[in-house]
Amino acid sequence: MRGYVVKRLAQAAGVLWAAYTVSFLVLYFLPGDPVTAMAGAGMESGQVDPRRIAALRHEYGFDEPVLAQYADYLGRAVRGDFGDSVATGRPVASTLADALPQTLQLTSAALLFAVLLGGGLAVAATYTTRRWLRQLLLSLPPLGVSVPTFWVGLLLVEAFSFRLRWLPAFGNDGVRGLVLPALTLAVPTGAQIAQVLAKSLLTALDQAYVETARAKGAGRWRVHLRHALRNASLPALTVVGLLMGQLIAGSVVVETVFSRDGLGRVTAAAVTAQDIPVVQGVVAFGALIFVTTNLVVDLVYPLLDPRIVVAPGGRAGAA
């Protein structure tokens, strides 16, 4: 088990490095110049002092070769220092720390809604004995995956804010202001969970151990939840781990639609301004959440299914 954990930690470090490197290269080769934009901010004439531009380039290290910039940024990032924002001058760590609580609230609520909606839909679809109802319920997840997130958000705002006036449409207004953005973010995530879990449940219900449980007198509800769902939840658990990165990425659209403060709006503003330090800080944080979640999922696997053991080579397999 120790070797397995060490291997997974090494893989996590590799993912973090790759995400950071790709983000640096993409931002570096994008057209435009953040230093020129920052130097000319607020100037009506459009004439920018070349000396000011040169001073800013030297201050942020943009006058050095790309490899030197990359090595400098990477070395500081390893120590947790992502530098200062090109657009605001504030430390990147402070900028992310201020925006992080709102985004964590949003993604946590969205994940909760996604698990409840997706899990409930999958259980209901596989439990019912009515064929038409099962087909109807199983057709909903593909629809939820294909619908654009911003369109779902606009529909929810139109229905629950403008027509029914139950919930606020915009802003960070406590729990009430969190419901619609979280539901918007949860729809595609919950749909993917429902797809995977429903397929796994249908497969599990045809297994021999389920027939044995029925032969021993277990009721349908007990067989469905106690025996089939426990084993069928493993693929869905993997999907939940993979979708954590999608939730962070989806917050960019959702926070923009609902005018919420958070990492999403910070990311959108940083990309527009080509604020390399801020974007790289966001990318590194998102990658960290992704690899941490997947590591936890891998470690939880043997607890859910004792048949899964860790081989000497560091791989998980069935006993």
Tab-separated table of C-alpha atoms in Angstrom:
chain	number	residue	atom	x	y	z
A	1	MET	CA	0.000	0.000	0.000
A	2	ARG	CA	2.879	2.385	0.777
A	3	GLY	CA	4.381	1.881	-2.675
A	4	TYR	CA	0.978	2.461	-4.264
A	5	VAL	CA	0.546	5.778	-2.417
A	6	VAL	CA	4.074	6.900	-3.347
A	7	LYS	CA	3.422	6.080	-7.002
A	8	ARG	CA	0.144	7.988	-6.991
A	9	LEU	CA	1.821	10.991	-5.362
A	10	ALA	CA	4.498	10.952	-8.071
A	11	GLN	CA	1.800	10.845	-10.744
A	12	ALA	CA	0.012	13.742	-9.041
A	13	ALA	CA	3.211	15.785	-9.092
A	14	GLY	CA	3.599	15.017	-12.798
A	15	VAL	CA	0.064	16.203	-13.531
A	16	LEU	CA	0.675	19.444	-11.617
A	17	TRP	CA	3.897	20.082	-13.526
A	18	ALA	CA	2.274	19.368	-16.902
A	19	ALA	CA	-0.711	21.628	-16.184
A	20	TYR	CA	1.548	24.453	-15.067
A	21	THR	CA	3.867	24.090	-18.060
A	22	VAL	CA	1.076	23.984	-20.650
A	23	SER	CA	-0.624	27.031	-19.144
A	24	PHE	CA	2.646	28.972	-19.196
A	25	LEU	CA	3.350	28.164	-22.850
A	26	VAL	CA	-0.199	28.938	-23.994
A	27	LEU	CA	-0.269	32.294	-22.228
A	28	TYR	CA	3.249	33.206	-23.336
A	29	PHE	CA	2.528	32.685	-27.035
A	30	LEU	CA	-0.904	34.356	-27.043
A	31	PRO	CA	-1.033	37.560	-29.115
A	32	GLY	CA	-1.106	40.778	-27.117
A	33	ASP	CA	1.031	42.344	-24.419
A	34	PRO	CA	-0.239	42.664	-20.828
A	35	VAL	CA	2.557	45.056	-19.888
A	36	THR	CA	1.631	47.521	-22.647
A	37	ALA	CA	-2.032	47.334	-21.639
A	38	MET	CA	-1.171	47.921	-17.991
A	39	ALA	CA	1.178	50.813	-18.800
A	40	GLY	CA	-1.439	52.516	-20.950
A	41	ALA	CA	-4.363	51.985	-18.571
A	42	GLY	CA	-6.270	55.198	-18.050
A	43	MET	CA	-4.382	57.114	-20.756
A	44	GLU	CA	-6.687	58.689	-23.341
A	45	SER	CA	-4.037	59.558	-25.877
A	46	GLY	CA	-2.912	55.970	-26.321
A	47	GLN	CA	0.737	57.059	-26.170
A	48	VAL	CA	2.671	54.892	-23.717
A	49	ASP	CA	6.045	55.895	-22.329
A	50	PRO	CA	8.589	53.321	-23.594
A	51	ARG	CA	10.618	53.757	-20.418
A	52	ARG	CA	7.617	52.790	-18.311
A	53	ILE	CA	7.055	49.695	-20.448
A	54	ALA	CA	10.710	48.710	-20.113
A	55	ALA	CA	10.586	49.189	-16.340
A	56	LEU	CA	7.471	47.035	-16.037
A	57	ARG	CA	8.953	44.327	-18.243
A	58	HIS	CA	12.038	44.216	-16.048
A	59	GLU	CA	9.938	44.235	-12.852
A	60	TYR	CA	7.896	41.199	-13.948
A	61	GLY	CA	10.803	39.456	-15.700
A	62	PHE	CA	9.237	39.670	-19.165
A	63	ASP	CA	12.477	40.976	-20.649
A	64	GLU	CA	14.227	37.636	-20.067
A	65	PRO	CA	14.248	34.614	-22.426
A	66	VAL	CA	11.229	32.319	-22.225
A	67	LEU	CA	13.173	29.470	-20.587
A	68	ALA	CA	14.520	31.798	-17.913
A	69	GLN	CA	11.008	33.096	-17.229
A	70	TYR	CA	9.676	29.564	-17.041
A	71	ALA	CA	12.397	28.419	-14.644
A	72	ASP	CA	11.840	31.457	-12.430
A	73	TYR	CA	8.044	31.042	-12.332
A	74	LEU	CA	8.277	27.293	-11.755
A	75	GLY	CA	10.837	27.637	-8.975
A	76	ARG	CA	8.699	30.164	-7.125
A	77	ALA	CA	5.525	28.134	-7.720
A	78	VAL	CA	7.090	25.098	-6.041
A	79	ARG	CA	7.545	27.291	-2.955
A	80	GLY	CA	3.927	28.469	-3.170
A	81	ASP	CA	4.844	31.916	-4.519
A	82	PHE	CA	3.045	32.778	-7.771
A	83	GLY	CA	4.244	36.366	-7.813
A	84	ASP	CA	2.112	39.488	-8.227
A	85	SER	CA	-0.775	40.130	-10.573
A	86	VAL	CA	0.196	42.082	-13.669
A	87	ALA	CA	-3.204	43.780	-13.755
A	88	THR	CA	-3.654	44.732	-10.086
A	89	GLY	CA	-0.199	44.432	-8.534
A	90	ARG	CA	-1.577	42.336	-5.675
A	91	PRO	CA	0.050	39.023	-4.701
A	92	VAL	CA	-1.551	36.146	-6.575
A	93	ALA	CA	-1.919	34.142	-3.356
A	94	SER	CA	-3.970	36.939	-1.771
A	95	THR	CA	-6.128	37.293	-4.888
A	96	LEU	CA	-6.920	33.576	-4.934
A	97	ALA	CA	-7.450	33.428	-1.159
A	98	ASP	CA	-10.059	36.198	-1.345
A	99	ALA	CA	-11.957	34.494	-4.179
A	100	LEU	CA	-11.586	30.898	-3.003
A	101	PRO	CA	-14.305	30.717	-0.284
A	102	GLN	CA	-17.097	31.705	-2.680
A	103	THR	CA	-15.980	29.200	-5.320
A	104	LEU	CA	-15.613	26.406	-2.762
A	105	GLN	CA	-19.152	27.089	-1.552
A	106	LEU	CA	-20.435	26.948	-5.117
A	107	THR	CA	-18.580	23.784	-6.159
A	108	SER	CA	-19.364	21.968	-2.893
A	109	ALA	CA	-23.081	22.723	-3.197
A	110	ALA	CA	-23.004	21.781	-6.890
A	111	LEU	CA	-21.304	18.456	-6.124
A	112	LEU	CA	-23.877	17.706	-3.418
A	113	PHE	CA	-26.768	18.491	-5.788
A	114	ALA	CA	-25.117	16.467	-8.578
A	115	VAL	CA	-24.704	13.365	-6.392
A	116	LEU	CA	-28.255	13.610	-5.047
A	117	LEU	CA	-29.850	14.283	-8.439
A	118	GLY	CA	-27.695	11.867	-10.427
A	119	GLY	CA	-27.782	9.109	-7.820
A	120	GLY	CA	-31.507	9.495	-7.219
A	121	LEU	CA	-32.266	9.415	-10.941
A	122	ALA	CA	-30.147	6.304	-11.509
A	123	VAL	CA	-31.695	4.439	-8.569
A	124	ALA	CA	-35.232	5.385	-9.607
A	125	ALA	CA	-34.651	4.411	-13.247
A	126	THR	CA	-33.230	0.994	-12.371
A	127	TYR	CA	-35.699	0.265	-9.568
A	128	THR	CA	-38.977	0.889	-11.385
A	129	THR	CA	-40.662	-2.033	-13.121
A	130	ARG	CA	-42.520	0.184	-15.608
A	131	ARG	CA	-40.665	0.032	-18.905
A	132	TRP	CA	-41.874	3.396	-20.215
A	133	LEU	CA	-40.875	5.161	-17.017
A	134	ARG	CA	-37.450	3.561	-17.046
A	135	GLN	CA	-36.848	4.629	-20.652
A	136	LEU	CA	-38.009	8.146	-19.840
A	137	LEU	CA	-35.702	8.468	-16.827
A	138	LEU	CA	-32.732	6.975	-18.682
A	139	SER	CA	-33.191	9.501	-21.511
A	140	LEU	CA	-32.720	12.464	-19.167
A	141	PRO	CA	-28.950	12.135	-18.473
A	142	PRO	CA	-27.891	12.435	-22.159
A	143	LEU	CA	-30.073	15.531	-22.382
A	144	GLY	CA	-28.467	17.007	-19.271
A	145	VAL	CA	-24.963	16.414	-20.649
A	146	SER	CA	-25.708	18.004	-24.031
A	147	VAL	CA	-27.426	21.180	-22.779
A	148	PRO	CA	-25.025	24.187	-22.482
A	149	THR	CA	-24.417	25.289	-18.911
A	150	PHE	CA	-25.114	28.966	-19.558
A	151	TRP	CA	-28.480	28.053	-21.150
A	152	VAL	CA	-29.475	26.053	-18.056
A	153	GLY	CA	-28.543	29.027	-15.899
A	154	LEU	CA	-30.636	31.424	-17.975
A	155	LEU	CA	-33.647	29.084	-17.816
A	156	LEU	CA	-33.373	28.778	-14.038
A	157	VAL	CA	-33.084	32.553	-13.655
A	158	GLU	CA	-36.098	33.101	-15.895
A	159	ALA	CA	-38.231	30.545	-14.013
A	160	PHE	CA	-37.262	30.995	-10.365
A	161	SER	CA	-36.108	34.616	-10.277
A	162	PHE	CA	-38.063	36.614	-12.848
A	163	ARG	CA	-41.339	34.667	-12.895
A	164	LEU	CA	-41.736	32.996	-9.487
A	165	ARG	CA	-39.435	35.445	-7.648
A	166	TRP	CA	-38.334	32.734	-5.228
A	167	LEU	CA	-34.577	33.189	-5.522
A	168	PRO	CA	-32.220	36.063	-6.398
A	169	ALA	CA	-30.847	36.107	-9.919
A	170	PHE	CA	-27.433	37.626	-9.258
A	171	GLY	CA	-24.821	38.216	-6.595
A	172	ASN	CA	-23.527	36.435	-3.504
A	173	ASP	CA	-26.700	36.719	-1.413
A	174	GLY	CA	-26.105	33.980	1.183
A	175	VAL	CA	-27.643	30.526	0.816
A	176	ARG	CA	-30.543	31.741	-1.338
A	177	GLY	CA	-28.134	33.210	-3.838
A	178	LEU	CA	-26.209	29.934	-3.980
A	179	VAL	CA	-29.088	27.656	-5.032
A	180	LEU	CA	-29.485	28.601	-8.707
A	181	PRO	CA	-25.750	28.744	-9.543
A	182	ALA	CA	-25.163	25.415	-7.791
A	183	LEU	CA	-28.064	23.775	-9.652
A	184	THR	CA	-26.770	25.171	-12.949
A	185	LEU	CA	-23.340	23.696	-12.317
A	186	ALA	CA	-24.821	20.419	-11.015
A	187	VAL	CA	-26.958	19.572	-14.068
A	188	PRO	CA	-24.200	18.315	-16.438
A	189	THR	CA	-22.245	16.773	-13.563
A	190	GLY	CA	-25.280	14.968	-12.151
A	191	ALA	CA	-26.220	13.775	-15.635
A	192	GLN	CA	-22.838	12.093	-16.100
A	193	ILE	CA	-23.063	10.496	-12.657
A	194	ALA	CA	-26.552	9.205	-13.490
A	195	GLN	CA	-25.372	7.710	-16.794
A	196	VAL	CA	-22.508	5.790	-15.238
A	197	LEU	CA	-24.371	4.699	-12.105
A	198	ALA	CA	-27.488	3.536	-13.989
A	199	LYS	CA	-25.409	1.408	-16.356
A	200	SER	CA	-23.462	-0.072	-13.443
A	201	LEU	CA	-26.636	-0.814	-11.506
A	202	LEU	CA	-28.248	-2.599	-14.449
A	203	THR	CA	-25.096	-4.721	-14.805
A	204	ALA	CA	-24.896	-5.433	-11.069
A	205	LEU	CA	-28.537	-6.511	-10.871
A	206	ASP	CA	-27.781	-9.338	-13.316
A	207	GLN	CA	-24.902	-10.725	-11.243
A	208	ALA	CA	-25.020	-14.044	-9.407
A	209	TYR	CA	-24.637	-12.534	-5.929
A	210	VAL	CA	-27.847	-10.548	-6.460
A	211	GLU	CA	-29.712	-13.727	-7.377
A	212	THR	CA	-28.301	-15.347	-4.235
A	213	ALA	CA	-29.539	-12.470	-2.090
A	214	ARG	CA	-33.004	-12.762	-3.622
A	215	ALA	CA	-33.014	-16.504	-3.049
A	216	LYS	CA	-32.269	-15.880	0.637
A	217	GLY	CA	-35.411	-13.778	0.913
A	218	ALA	CA	-34.022	-10.233	0.639
A	219	GLY	CA	-36.571	-7.724	-0.591
A	220	ARG	CA	-36.210	-5.676	-3.778
A	221	TRP	CA	-35.295	-2.483	-1.945
A	222	ARG	CA	-32.649	-4.225	0.177
A	223	VAL	CA	-31.161	-5.985	-2.846
A	224	HIS	CA	-31.107	-2.768	-4.825
A	225	LEU	CA	-29.484	-0.558	-2.208
A	226	ARG	CA	-27.550	-2.953	0.033
A	227	HIS	CA	-26.101	-5.345	-2.525
A	228	ALA	CA	-26.216	-3.861	-6.043
A	229	LEU	CA	-25.655	-0.179	-5.285
A	230	ARG	CA	-22.552	-0.731	-3.189
A	231	ASN	CA	-20.668	-2.462	-5.991
A	232	ALA	CA	-22.167	-0.330	-8.750
A	233	SER	CA	-21.032	2.864	-7.031
A	234	LEU	CA	-17.333	2.266	-7.779
A	235	PRO	CA	-17.407	3.512	-11.422
A	236	ALA	CA	-19.585	6.450	-10.364
A	237	LEU	CA	-17.095	7.296	-7.633
A	238	THR	CA	-14.355	7.438	-10.259
A	239	VAL	CA	-16.471	9.822	-12.318
A	240	VAL	CA	-16.997	12.066	-9.295
A	241	GLY	CA	-13.243	12.346	-8.885
A	242	LEU	CA	-12.747	13.211	-12.543
A	243	LEU	CA	-15.574	15.760	-12.496
A	244	MET	CA	-14.021	17.879	-9.754
A	245	GLY	CA	-11.859	19.573	-12.361
A	246	GLN	CA	-14.941	20.121	-14.514
A	247	LEU	CA	-16.718	21.821	-11.608
A	248	ILE	CA	-13.823	24.248	-11.147
A	249	ALA	CA	-13.788	24.971	-14.897
A	250	GLY	CA	-17.571	25.318	-15.012
A	251	SER	CA	-17.489	27.911	-12.249
A	252	VAL	CA	-15.979	30.370	-14.772
A	253	VAL	CA	-19.204	30.341	-16.817
A	254	VAL	CA	-21.593	30.085	-13.871
A	255	GLU	CA	-20.023	32.877	-11.841
A	256	THR	CA	-20.099	35.094	-14.923
A	257	VAL	CA	-23.770	34.345	-15.664
A	258	PHE	CA	-24.837	34.945	-12.058
A	259	SER	CA	-22.384	37.818	-11.396
A	260	ARG	CA	-20.834	36.013	-8.438
A	261	ASP	CA	-17.436	36.763	-7.010
A	262	GLY	CA	-15.034	33.826	-7.045
A	263	LEU	CA	-12.215	32.097	-8.881
A	264	GLY	CA	-14.285	31.922	-12.053
A	265	ARG	CA	-14.548	35.670	-12.447
A	266	VAL	CA	-10.926	36.109	-11.385
A	267	THR	CA	-9.886	33.618	-14.090
A	268	ALA	CA	-12.003	35.277	-16.782
A	269	ALA	CA	-10.541	38.698	-15.978
A	270	ALA	CA	-6.986	37.320	-15.833
A	271	VAL	CA	-7.266	35.564	-19.210
A	272	THR	CA	-8.683	38.715	-20.809
A	273	ALA	CA	-5.777	40.770	-19.437
A	274	GLN	CA	-3.232	38.010	-20.138
A	275	ASP	CA	-2.345	38.142	-16.455
A	276	ILE	CA	0.038	35.169	-16.541
A	277	PRO	CA	0.788	34.878	-12.790
A	278	VAL	CA	-2.917	34.821	-11.834
A	279	VAL	CA	-3.904	32.337	-14.542
A	280	GLN	CA	-1.076	30.014	-13.584
A	281	GLY	CA	-2.070	30.231	-9.940
A	282	VAL	CA	-5.642	29.261	-10.829
A	283	VAL	CA	-4.444	26.408	-13.069
A	284	ALA	CA	-2.139	25.074	-10.356
A	285	PHE	CA	-4.937	25.229	-7.783
A	286	GLY	CA	-7.414	23.481	-10.088
A	287	ALA	CA	-4.889	20.757	-10.888
A	288	LEU	CA	-4.164	20.320	-7.178
A	289	ILE	CA	-7.873	19.834	-6.433
A	290	PHE	CA	-8.133	17.351	-9.306
A	291	VAL	CA	-5.188	15.161	-8.316
A	292	THR	CA	-6.057	15.276	-4.609
A	293	THR	CA	-9.633	14.184	-5.262
A	294	ASN	CA	-8.542	11.320	-7.501
A	295	LEU	CA	-5.966	10.190	-4.946
A	296	VAL	CA	-8.644	10.088	-2.255
A	297	VAL	CA	-10.930	8.129	-4.598
A	298	ASP	CA	-8.204	5.561	-5.264
A	299	LEU	CA	-7.577	5.122	-1.539
A	300	VAL	CA	-11.299	4.746	-0.786
A	301	TYR	CA	-11.740	1.983	-3.385
A	302	PRO	CA	-10.557	-0.913	-1.169
A	303	LEU	CA	-12.867	0.275	1.627
A	304	LEU	CA	-15.939	0.066	-0.595
A	305	ASP	CA	-15.009	-3.248	-2.196
A	306	PRO	CA	-12.711	-5.569	-0.170
A	307	ARG	CA	-12.091	-7.602	-3.330
A	308	ILE	CA	-9.888	-4.782	-4.595
A	309	VAL	CA	-6.321	-5.157	-3.389
A	310	VAL	CA	-3.133	-3.311	-4.166
A	311	ALA	CA	-0.663	-5.452	-6.087
A	312	PRO	CA	3.069	-5.347	-5.309
A	313	GLY	CA	3.612	-3.275	-8.444
A	314	GLY	CA	1.469	-0.480	-7.018
A	315	ARG	CA	-1.653	-1.190	-9.068
A	316	ALA	CA	-5.166	-1.810	-7.800
A	317	GLY	CA	-6.826	-4.993	-8.916
A	318	ALA	CA	-9.510	-7.511	-8.015
A	319	ALA	CA	-8.661	-10.283	-5.632
